[in-house]
Amino acid sequence: MSPISRTTPARLTATATVKLPRLVLIVLALAYIVAGLFMRDPWKTDDVVGLATMLTAVRDGAWLLPQVGHLAHAEEGPLITWVGAGAVRLFGPWIGDISAGRLPNLLWFAITTCSVWYGTYLLGRRAEAQPLALPFGGEPTVRDYGRMLADAALLLFLATVGILQRVHETSEIPAIIAGQAAVFYSLARMLDRPVTGALTLSVSLAACFLTRGWVGGAPVMLAALISFYPRSALWAQRRWLPLVVIVTTLLIVAWWIPATHASDYWIRNWKLWNLNNFDWPDAADMLRTLRDLPWYLWPTWPLALLALWRWRAWCFSPHVWLPFCQMICAILLLIAIDEPSESEFVMLAVPCAVLAAFSLPTLRRAVVNTLDWFAVMCFSLTAATVWLGWVALNFGIPSKIAHNIARQTTGYVPEISWPATLLGLLVTAGWVAMLVWRLRVRPTALWRGTVMSAAGLASTWILLVLLWQPPVDYARSYRVASHELAGVIAQNVRPGECVRGLGLGNGQRASFLVFDNLNFPYDSRCTVVLQQTTRNSLKDGTAAYSDGAEVLWTGGRLADRTEVFRLLRVPPLPGPR
């Protein structure tokens, strides 16, 4: 018996590593990502802005530097625009531009899930991570143990509450998660195949930079560098670091050099965006982050902290050190960033899921059962809540809940979609069947709690998509307002006239571009103006052009009680003397 096996905190038998059927894992992952990805309107802001940059690249040729129509979108990076625009160009004629623009989400999700699974599998098979060898045998094989940990890591990632909606958006978030997961896999791969790992690490680091600039690139680059700490197993592969640096730099420079020559204005604003995102820590921001992170990273963060404690004597072992480096660098980003948000929170999803998986073999059976039953009760309650809200929306019972829903969806006329309702009943029946299986079979496999958590969250999400998508589209989409505006412009704008925007937000500008290809230049000579303002500003006369302009149209989303748009014809500016 080796010293490693005598002192490891992991203790479990072969029965706890019974194989989870591959079909279950694949079906669950596909249901998770496909539900809510297609057959819905793009929502403001990040979702529709990302899609607008893709459509602008295809329609106007703005491939190198992301644009939203005439607006220079000098934020984030160009990677999601390139991949999304390529999908729109290839598949748009067959499935529509909006659906085609969402196909890359399947790619990002596949990269993420495969990287998390295989990276954890590689680390779980190493000697440092193996469970205690039992006196009379019965411990799991190396392969079964690694597979169980990989399954658990993937399931815990899918069970992470905060990322659920964001991985379905055409924004930078799915891509940065995929890039970070690929970095994790590459570092794990370098332990046994350094050349392959070094090349994939280079591509992954460059992809993170091209996705979110230094905001996305700095934490993963720092984490990769720290991973080669002299006491870690990767120190033996340090001779490959120059190759990583060279290839990563070449990939980034291949975009940077032509970009600087294409538009000095875009690059200057992109630099400012990167610099302005970093700031000294602010107490209010830290308190808000501490308030939001626990629910965002549930249920992985308590298990991740427990793993760090249980494996503290093995902190430099790869299965602890690699995800720990990524977690620490993501936390440093939260401290250094100005007003941390979900775009930064997601950097903790992958390392917390991996660390949480390695905590499972160290837990007592009673603790595992507690987590299992918490998932059963929690997601049964959320599924019931979705149905209760649907009943209130369509039948007005309970009246108080129905009133609160009506306030958020002013003007919406509920209409029951019976196919969606029947599918919702089937999903609910599937969840009930899982509960019955859990009660009758009483599985001993260590993945039982993680599969219940992932399946419960996926079931709740699918129910939300099936039963609540129409009112959510009504509340968050600009489709109706955009169509109405396009009709008014066609009727009122004279030949030779142009329409410029005034006070338009990025999400609103992108929505009008996506739905009706409406583009509003920044030309002060345009005598027709689309103004975005508030109802209060119109009432008290503080809105621009309150006097002296012809109002051609006033409208907006009925569900929004503050925002309003006006199409105005204003006097032309006086010419030069």
XYZ file of N, CA and C in Angstrom, residues 110-339:
690
model
N -20.475 22.392 -26.072
C -19.760 21.129 -26.296
C -18.312 21.238 -25.813
N -17.654 22.362 -26.109
C -16.280 22.562 -25.641
C -16.240 22.559 -24.113
N -17.182 23.251 -23.496
C -17.210 23.335 -22.034
C -17.407 21.971 -21.396
N -18.437 21.254 -21.833
C -18.760 19.972 -21.195
C -17.654 18.943 -21.431
N -17.138 18.884 -22.650
C -16.063 17.929 -22.930
C -14.799 18.270 -22.146
N -14.481 19.553 -22.035
C -13.284 19.963 -21.315
C -13.412 19.669 -19.824
N -14.568 19.978 -19.255
C -14.781 19.694 -17.834
C -14.703 18.193 -17.578
N -15.362 17.416 -18.435
C -15.406 15.964 -18.201
C -14.007 15.350 -18.358
N -13.358 15.616 -19.486
C -12.068 14.978 -19.738
C -10.971 15.524 -18.825
N -11.009 16.812 -18.507
C -10.024 17.351 -17.585
C -10.141 16.729 -16.209
N -11.363 16.597 -15.707
C -11.570 15.960 -14.408
C -11.204 14.481 -14.464
N -11.522 13.831 -15.563
C -11.186 12.409 -15.725
C -9.676 12.191 -15.673
N -8.916 13.047 -16.336
C -7.463 12.918 -16.324
C -6.902 13.114 -14.918
N -7.435 14.109 -14.208
C -6.948 14.368 -12.856
C -7.401 13.290 -11.880
N -8.616 12.787 -12.076
C -9.154 11.774 -11.168
C -8.444 10.439 -11.271
N -7.750 10.199 -12.370
C -7.030 8.932 -12.542
C -5.609 8.987 -11.977
N -5.172 10.148 -11.557
C -3.815 10.258 -11.024
C -3.735 9.647 -9.630
N -2.528 9.232 -9.267
C -2.326 8.529 -7.995
C -2.689 9.393 -6.799
N -2.432 10.725 -6.892
C -2.692 11.592 -5.745
C -4.172 11.648 -5.376
N -5.048 11.441 -6.368
C -6.479 11.596 -6.130
C -7.174 10.303 -5.732
N -6.466 9.173 -5.753
C -7.116 7.880 -5.538
C -7.614 7.715 -4.104
N -8.704 6.980 -3.930
C -9.247 6.772 -2.585
C -8.402 5.784 -1.785
N -8.689 5.702 -0.505
C -7.981 4.810 0.393
C -8.147 3.358 -0.041
N -7.037 2.648 -0.113
C -7.099 1.221 -0.443
C -7.633 0.453 0.765
N -8.705 -0.313 0.582
C -9.345 -1.029 1.685
C -8.551 -2.278 2.059
N -8.563 -2.678 3.331
C -7.746 -3.822 3.779
C -8.047 -5.116 3.037
N -9.319 -5.329 2.725
C -9.712 -6.577 2.066
C -10.172 -6.341 0.627
N -9.751 -5.247 0.035
C -10.137 -4.934 -1.340
C -11.524 -4.323 -1.406
N -11.993 -4.117 -2.614
C -13.326 -3.541 -2.805
C -13.311 -2.081 -3.170
N -12.120 -1.464 -3.210
C -12.053 -0.077 -3.641
C -12.247 -0.017 -5.164
N -12.669 1.122 -5.691
C -12.929 1.218 -7.136
C -11.642 1.162 -7.944
N -11.780 0.774 -9.193
C -10.636 0.823 -10.098
C -10.334 2.266 -10.458
N -9.138 2.489 -10.948
C -8.718 3.840 -11.314
C -9.641 4.418 -12.381
N -9.994 3.599 -13.358
C -10.851 4.078 -14.445
C -12.244 4.413 -13.945
N -12.827 3.532 -13.129
C -14.183 3.783 -12.619
C -14.208 5.023 -11.724
N -13.184 5.178 -10.925
C -13.120 6.320 -10.018
C -12.996 7.630 -10.811
N -12.123 7.648 -11.806
C -11.984 8.843 -12.624
C -13.253 9.184 -13.380
N -13.928 8.147 -13.899
C -15.175 8.392 -14.632
C -16.264 8.932 -13.712
N -16.350 8.399 -12.497
C -17.348 8.888 -11.550
C -17.118 10.356 -11.225
N -15.863 10.734 -10.993
C -15.548 12.130 -10.693
C -15.859 13.035 -11.885
N -15.554 12.565 -13.090
C -15.835 13.362 -14.288
C -17.333 13.555 -14.472
N -18.106 12.490 -14.264
C -19.564 12.606 -14.351
C -20.086 13.611 -13.324
N -19.567 13.513 -12.099
C -20.021 14.404 -11.033
C -19.679 15.859 -11.336
N -18.470 16.109 -11.863
C -18.079 17.481 -12.191
C -18.992 18.072 -13.256
N -19.278 17.295 -14.289
C -20.159 17.784 -15.349
C -21.569 18.022 -14.829
N -22.077 17.103 -14.035
C -23.428 17.258 -13.485
C -23.506 18.458 -12.547
N -22.470 18.673 -11.758
C -22.460 19.827 -10.865
C -22.385 21.131 -11.646
N -21.660 21.119 -12.748
C -21.639 22.303 -13.612
C -23.034 22.579 -14.162
N -23.715 21.538 -14.631
C -25.069 21.711 -15.151
C -26.045 22.139 -14.064
N -25.746 21.795 -12.821
C -26.634 22.137 -11.709
C -26.379 23.534 -11.165
N -25.338 24.222 -11.642
C -25.035 25.570 -11.166
C -26.141 26.528 -11.583
N -26.775 27.140 -10.608
C -28.003 27.906 -10.865
C -27.744 29.145 -11.710
N -26.676 29.878 -11.395
C -26.503 31.195 -11.991
C -26.221 31.216 -13.475
N -25.630 30.158 -14.012
C -25.237 30.177 -15.421
C -26.360 29.734 -16.345
N -27.466 29.269 -15.788
C -28.492 28.604 -16.589
C -28.987 29.465 -17.749
N -29.422 30.669 -17.466
C -29.933 31.528 -18.539
C -28.818 32.021 -19.438
N -27.666 32.365 -18.845
C -26.627 33.028 -19.613
C -25.978 32.137 -20.669
N -25.931 30.818 -20.450
C -25.338 29.949 -21.475
C -26.249 29.806 -22.686
N -27.474 30.311 -22.603
C -28.398 30.260 -23.735
C -28.437 31.583 -24.509
N -27.581 32.530 -24.154
C -27.570 33.826 -24.814
C -26.461 33.898 -25.859
N -26.698 34.696 -26.895
C -25.671 34.918 -27.916
C -24.763 36.057 -27.462
N -24.091 35.822 -26.355
C -23.211 36.834 -25.775
C -21.825 36.231 -25.592
N -20.953 36.982 -24.944
C -19.597 36.503 -24.707
C -19.515 35.463 -23.599
N -20.553 35.337 -22.787
C -20.479 34.476 -21.606
C -20.310 33.000 -21.953
N -21.117 32.407 -22.853
C -20.859 30.998 -23.190
C -19.466 30.764 -23.749
N -18.944 31.719 -24.512
C -17.619 31.557 -25.115
C -16.517 31.648 -24.067
N -16.635 32.556 -23.097
C -15.579 32.684 -22.094
C -15.586 31.489 -21.155
N -16.758 30.930 -20.871
C -16.803 29.702 -20.075
C -16.105 28.575 -20.825
N -16.379 28.471 -22.127
C -15.740 27.429 -22.931
C -14.230 27.618 -22.967
N -13.771 28.858 -23.128
C -12.341 29.112 -23.153
C -11.668 28.745 -21.849
N -12.282 29.117 -20.738
C -11.698 28.790 -19.438
C -11.685 27.281 -19.203
N -12.770 26.598 -19.582
C -12.814 25.140 -19.433
C -11.735 24.474 -20.289
N -11.521 25.006 -21.491
C -10.478 24.453 -22.362
C -9.088 24.672 -21.772
N -8.879 25.804 -21.095
C -7.607 26.032 -20.405
C -7.405 24.993 -19.314
N -8.462 24.719 -18.554
C -8.378 23.699 -17.498
C -8.017 22.330 -18.073
N -8.694 21.951 -19.148
C -8.386 20.662 -19.775
C -6.945 20.629 -20.295
N -6.511 21.714 -20.904
C -5.170 21.748 -21.493
C -4.094 21.584 -20.430
N -4.284 22.233 -19.290
C -3.315 22.097 -18.209
C -3.281 20.661 -17.687
N -4.459 20.044 -17.573
C -4.489 18.646 -17.144
C -3.855 17.734 -18.189
N -4.040 18.060 -19.459
C -3.467 17.255 -20.538
C -1.947 17.380 -20.594
N -1.423 18.530 -20.223
C 0.022 18.731 -20.276
C 0.780 17.807 -19.325
N 0.096 17.288 -18.319
C 0.762 16.407 -17.359
C 1.258 15.122 -18.010
N 0.521 14.628 -19.021
C 0.945 13.376 -19.655
C 1.254 13.532 -21.136
N 0.673 14.552 -21.787
C 0.958 14.814 -23.202
C 1.281 16.298 -23.350
N 2.499 16.686 -23.039
C 2.818 18.118 -22.963
C 2.662 18.879 -24.278
N 2.985 18.258 -25.403
C 2.883 18.975 -26.681
C 1.421 19.271 -27.004
N 0.591 18.243 -26.919
C -0.843 18.443 -27.167
C -1.427 19.458 -26.208
N -1.083 19.325 -24.916
C -1.594 20.259 -23.927
C -1.119 21.678 -24.159
N 0.144 21.844 -24.548
C 0.682 23.184 -24.776
C -0.006 23.867 -25.953
N -0.254 23.129 -27.018
C -0.910 23.720 -28.190
C -2.367 24.092 -27.889
N -3.101 23.182 -27.254
C -4.491 23.505 -26.910
C -4.552 24.630 -25.876
N -3.571 24.686 -24.974
C -3.534 25.781 -24.004
C -3.320 27.116 -24.713
N -2.445 27.144 -25.706
C -2.199 28.382 -26.451
C -3.464 28.868 -27.143
N -4.147 27.955 -27.814
C -5.379 28.327 -28.518
C -6.433 28.797 -27.523
N -6.532 28.127 -26.378
C -7.544 28.470 -25.378
C -7.280 29.840 -24.761
N -6.024 30.132 -24.441
C -5.692 31.441 -23.873
C -5.968 32.560 -24.863
N -5.581 32.343 -26.125
C -5.863 33.353 -27.149
C -7.366 33.535 -27.338
N -8.115 32.440 -27.280
C -9.576 32.524 -27.432
C -10.197 33.332 -26.303
N -9.705 33.161 -25.080
C -10.231 33.944 -23.959
C -9.969 35.434 -24.166
N -8.768 35.765 -24.644
C -8.449 37.166 -24.910
C -9.326 37.722 -26.029
N -9.506 36.967 -27.097
C -10.313 37.432 -28.221
C -11.800 37.430 -27.917
N -12.183 36.839 -26.809
C -13.587 36.854 -26.396
C -13.904 38.059 -25.532
N -13.027 38.343 -24.526
C -13.327 39.432 -23.588
C -12.137 40.350 -23.328
N -11.167 40.380 -24.216
C -10.033 41.258 -23.999
C -9.265 40.865 -22.747
N -8.714 41.865 -22.053
C -7.945 41.579 -20.840
C -8.841 41.171 -19.684
N -10.105 41.547 -19.722
C -11.031 41.141 -18.658
C -11.198 39.625 -18.649
N -11.245 39.015 -19.826
C -11.344 37.565 -19.901
C -10.005 36.879 -19.986
N -9.017 37.549 -20.573
C -7.723 36.908 -20.777
C -6.822 36.923 -19.565
N -6.806 38.039 -18.818
C -5.871 38.176 -17.700
C -6.045 37.091 -16.635
N -7.274 36.802 -16.156
C -7.388 35.796 -15.085
C -6.976 34.395 -15.516
N -7.286 33.990 -16.744
C -6.904 32.636 -17.160
C -5.410 32.558 -17.470
N -4.849 33.642 -17.986
C -3.399 33.650 -18.221
C -2.645 33.585 -16.907
N -3.090 34.345 -15.916
C -2.447 34.309 -14.612
C -2.604 32.939 -13.966
N -3.798 32.358 -14.090
C -4.030 31.027 -13.516
C -3.136 29.981 -14.174
N -2.978 30.074 -15.488
C -2.109 29.125 -16.193
C -0.657 29.280 -15.736
N -0.227 30.513 -15.528
C 1.147 30.739 -15.085
C 1.368 30.197 -13.675
N 0.437 30.477 -12.767
C 0.572 30.003 -11.386
C 0.526 28.480 -11.318
N -0.151 27.855 -12.270
C -0.241 26.396 -12.267
C 1.118 25.730 -12.363
N 2.122 26.472 -12.874
C 3.475 25.932 -13.016
C 4.348 26.266 -11.806
N 3.717 26.479 -10.676
C 4.450 26.729 -9.431
C 5.418 25.573 -9.170
N 6.630 25.868 -8.674
C 7.645 24.813 -8.536
C 7.211 23.578 -7.760
N 6.287 23.702 -6.809
C 5.876 22.534 -6.025
C 4.761 21.736 -6.691
N 4.280 22.220 -7.827
C 3.202 21.516 -8.516
C 3.769 20.517 -9.519
N 2.913 19.572 -9.943
C 3.351 18.542 -10.885
C 3.664 19.127 -12.260
N 3.061 20.261 -12.587
C 3.297 20.877 -13.899
C 4.692 21.493 -14.010
N 5.376 21.678 -12.892
C 6.711 22.269 -12.942
C 7.641 21.460 -13.833
N 7.416 20.153 -13.886
C 8.260 19.292 -14.718
C 8.069 19.574 -16.207
N 6.959 20.225 -16.574
C 6.675 20.529 -17.985
C 6.928 22.001 -18.308
N 7.685 22.696 -17.460
C 7.870 24.139 -17.642
C 8.602 24.486 -18.935
N 9.356 23.543 -19.484
C 10.094 23.848 -20.713
C 9.169 24.130 -21.891
N 7.887 23.788 -21.756
C 6.932 24.031 -22.842
C 6.268 25.403 -22.728
N 6.548 26.129 -21.641
C 5.933 27.444 -21.473
C 6.309 28.429 -22.577
N 7.574 28.477 -23.017
C 7.878 29.391 -24.138
C 7.046 29.120 -25.383
N 6.784 27.848 -25.680
C 5.946 27.524 -26.831
C 4.537 28.084 -26.639
N 4.007 27.944 -25.420
C 2.675 28.476 -25.122
C 2.644 29.985 -25.318
N 3.644 30.663 -24.800
C 3.691 32.126 -24.904
C 3.791 32.565 -26.366
N 4.628 31.899 -27.139
C 4.835 32.292 -28.541
C 3.570 32.085 -29.367
N 2.966 30.905 -29.245
C 1.778 30.611 -30.050
C 0.616 31.516 -29.635
N 0.429 31.713 -28.330
C -0.644 32.596 -27.862
C -0.454 34.009 -28.390
N 0.763 34.511 -28.306
C 1.050 35.863 -28.789
C 0.814 35.989 -30.284
N 1.246 35.004 -31.042
C 1.044 35.045 -32.496
C -0.438 35.083 -32.852
N -1.241 34.289 -32.158
C -2.679 34.262 -32.442
C -3.338 35.598 -32.124
N -2.933 36.211 -31.021
C -3.518 37.506 -30.657
C -3.050 38.600 -31.613
N -1.762 38.603 -31.921
C -1.205 39.633 -32.810
C -1.773 39.513 -34.217
N -2.143 38.289 -34.616
C -2.724 38.104 -35.949
C -4.018 38.898 -36.108
N -4.715 39.161 -34.994
C -5.893 40.040 -35.052
C -5.518 41.486 -34.745
N -4.626 41.670 -33.784
C -4.341 43.016 -33.285
C -3.736 43.928 -34.362
N -2.794 43.436 -35.137
C -2.118 44.289 -36.124
C -3.097 44.792 -37.190
N -3.870 43.909 -37.865
C -4.820 44.465 -38.836
C -5.917 45.296 -38.186
N -6.262 44.988 -36.936
C -7.302 45.774 -36.268
C -6.842 47.209 -36.022
N -5.588 47.386 -35.600
C -5.088 48.740 -35.354
C -5.012 49.558 -36.638
N -4.787 48.892 -37.766
C -4.745 49.603 -39.043
C -6.141 49.883 -39.596
N -7.117 49.075 -39.166
C -8.470 49.223 -39.716
C -9.199 50.414 -39.120
N -9.073 50.624 -37.804
C -9.828 51.711 -37.169
C -9.142 52.125 -35.874
N -8.510 53.266 -35.912
C -7.886 53.793 -34.696
C -8.948 54.158 -33.666
N -10.110 54.613 -34.125
C -11.206 54.985 -33.216
C -11.686 53.757 -32.435
N -11.881 52.645 -33.126
C -12.367 51.426 -32.468
C -11.350 50.929 -31.450
N -10.082 50.862 -31.844
C -9.039 50.361 -30.950
C -8.888 51.268 -29.736
N -8.956 52.575 -29.937
C -8.825 53.504 -28.810
C -9.949 53.297 -27.795
N -11.155 53.137 -28.285
C -12.280 52.902 -27.373
C -12.221 51.523 -26.729
N -11.683 50.552 -27.463
C -11.532 49.208 -26.882
C -10.525 49.233 -25.744
N -9.436 49.964 -25.907
C -8.452 50.103 -24.835
C -9.078 50.787 -23.619
N -9.855 51.824 -23.865
C -10.515 52.517 -22.757
C -11.486 51.593 -22.037
N -12.214 50.768 -22.801
C -13.147 49.825 -22.167
C -12.398 48.865 -21.260
N -11.283 48.344 -21.710
C -10.494 47.430 -20.885
C -9.954 48.127 -19.640
N -9.413 49.331 -19.801
C -8.852 50.050 -18.655
C -9.930 50.454 -17.661
N -11.056 50.928 -18.154
C -12.119 51.408 -17.270
C -12.809 50.290 -16.506
N -12.644 49.053 -16.994
C -13.266 47.938 -16.281
C -12.535 47.613 -14.986
N -11.272 48.009 -14.887
C -10.494 47.726 -13.679
C -10.476 48.957 -12.791
N -10.603 48.706 -11.496
C -10.640 49.813 -10.544
C -10.230 49.278 -9.174
N -9.966 50.201 -8.250
C -9.658 49.792 -6.891
C -10.902 49.181 -6.243
N -10.725 48.234 -5.323
C -11.895 47.593 -4.691
C -12.794 48.613 -4.009
N -14.077 48.382 -4.150
C -15.077 49.257 -3.544
C -15.906 48.433 -2.560
N -16.112 48.969 -1.361
C -16.813 48.213 -0.314
C -18.225 47.844 -0.735
N -18.924 48.784 -1.365
C -20.305 48.499 -1.782
C -20.343 47.396 -2.829
N -19.399 47.429 -3.775
C -19.348 46.386 -4.805
C -19.033 45.024 -4.183
N -18.123 45.005 -3.216
C -17.763 43.742 -2.576
C -18.944 43.155 -1.806
N -19.676 44.012 -1.115
C -20.842 43.526 -0.363
C -21.909 42.996 -1.306
N -22.109 43.687 -2.413
C -23.094 43.222 -3.392
C -22.656 41.898 -4.007
N -21.364 41.755 -4.258
C -20.846 40.499 -4.807
C -21.020 39.360 -3.808
N -20.704 39.613 -2.541
C -20.880 38.587 -1.510
C -22.344 38.205 -1.328
N -23.219 39.135 -1.610
C -24.656 38.831 -1.530
C -25.117 37.967 -2.694
N -24.597 38.225 -3.891
C -25.101 37.551 -5.088
C -24.412 36.219 -5.382
N -23.122 36.099 -5.042
C -22.356 34.910 -5.416
C -22.912 33.603 -4.829
N -23.335 33.565 -3.564
C -23.795 32.277 -3.011
C -24.925 31.640 -3.796
N -25.908 32.439 -4.219
C -26.997 31.823 -4.996
C -26.548 31.538 -6.418
N -25.660 32.391 -6.951
C -25.219 32.206 -8.333
C -24.461 30.894 -8.488
N -23.614 30.564 -7.519
C -22.768 29.371 -7.605
C -23.350 28.169 -6.865
N -24.586 28.272 -6.429
C -25.194 27.134 -5.750
C -25.434 26.003 -6.768
N -25.169 24.729 -6.434
C -24.774 24.184 -5.134
C -23.280 23.878 -5.025
N -22.448 24.446 -5.904
C -21.054 23.992 -5.963
C -20.147 24.657 -4.939
N -20.431 25.924 -4.567
C -19.444 26.633 -3.753
C -19.221 26.017 -2.372
N -20.261 25.524 -1.646
C -19.945 24.912 -0.344
C -19.087 23.656 -0.502
N -19.389 22.863 -1.538
C -18.609 21.645 -1.773
C -17.184 21.976 -2.203
N -17.012 23.045 -2.981
C -15.669 23.443 -3.403
C -14.823 23.850 -2.194
N -15.404 24.622 -1.282
C -14.677 25.005 -0.079
C -14.358 23.791 0.787
N -15.300 22.876 0.848
C -15.071 21.651 1.612
C -13.947 20.826 0.996
N -13.881 20.784 -0.319
C -12.804 20.047 -0.990
C -11.442 20.647 -0.660
N -11.362 21.968 -0.658
C -10.090 22.609 -0.324
C -9.660 22.274 1.102
N -10.623 22.174 1.992
C -10.290 21.842 3.375
C -9.892 20.371 3.504
N -10.668 19.487 2.929
C -10.394 18.057 3.069
C -9.079 17.666 2.388
N -8.759 18.306 1.269
C -7.546 17.985 0.522
C -6.421 18.981 0.802
N -6.480 19.672 1.949
C -5.506 20.734 2.228
C -4.075 20.209 2.270
N -3.898 18.958 2.684
C -2.545 18.386 2.705
C -2.046 18.060 1.305
N -2.951 18.124 0.331
C -2.615 17.792 -1.056
C -2.845 18.987 -1.968
N -2.664 20.201 -1.419
C -3.045 21.406 -2.164
C -2.261 21.573 -3.455
N -1.051 21.019 -3.540
C -0.273 21.161 -4.771
C -0.437 19.979 -5.717
N -1.295 19.041 -5.363
C -1.618 17.964 -6.292
C -2.483 18.523 -7.414
N -2.325 18.052 -8.644
C -3.027 18.671 -9.784
C -4.543 18.728 -9.627
N -5.152 17.694 -9.019
C -6.622 17.695 -8.943
C -7.148 18.784 -8.007
N -6.286 19.339 -7.160
C -6.661 20.465 -6.301
C -6.058 21.765 -6.826
N -4.794 21.708 -7.200
C -4.067 22.926 -7.555
C -4.596 23.586 -8.830
N -4.889 22.816 -9.860
C -5.310 23.423 -11.136
C -6.643 24.165 -11.006
N -7.708 23.525 -10.487
C -8.947 24.310 -10.335
C -8.821 25.408 -9.285
N -7.986 25.185 -8.264
C -7.807 26.206 -7.231
C -7.175 27.465 -7.822
N -6.194 27.314 -8.710
C -5.582 28.478 -9.362
C -6.617 29.271 -10.154
N -7.458 28.565 -10.893
C -8.488 29.264 -11.662
C -9.488 29.955 -10.739
N -9.818 29.323 -9.630
C -10.772 29.928 -8.704
C -10.190 31.186 -8.061
N -8.927 31.113 -7.624
C -8.299 32.264 -6.980
C -8.181 33.436 -7.951
N -7.799 33.164 -9.185
C -7.656 34.245 -10.172
C -9.011 34.847 -10.542
N -10.055 34.027 -10.547
C -11.406 34.556 -10.786
C -11.850 35.444 -9.634
N -11.486 35.076 -8.411
C -11.817 35.909 -7.253
C -11.051 37.226 -7.305
N -9.779 37.159 -7.702
C -8.993 38.390 -7.854
C -9.628 39.309 -8.902
N -10.177 38.729 -9.957
C -10.871 39.535 -10.970
C -12.067 40.251 -10.360
N -12.822 39.564 -9.512
C -13.975 40.189 -8.864
C -13.550 41.358 -7.992
N -12.377 41.234 -7.376
C -11.888 42.311 -6.517
C -11.401 43.492 -7.347
N -10.749 43.199 -8.475
C -10.129 44.260 -9.281
C -11.079 44.901 -10.269
N -12.207 44.262 -10.554
C -13.089 44.768 -11.594
C -14.024 45.828 -11.034
N -14.413 46.756 -11.845
C -15.368 47.790 -11.443
C -16.786 47.257 -11.600
N -17.519 47.209 -10.509
C -18.902 46.714 -10.483
C -18.998 45.293 -11.060
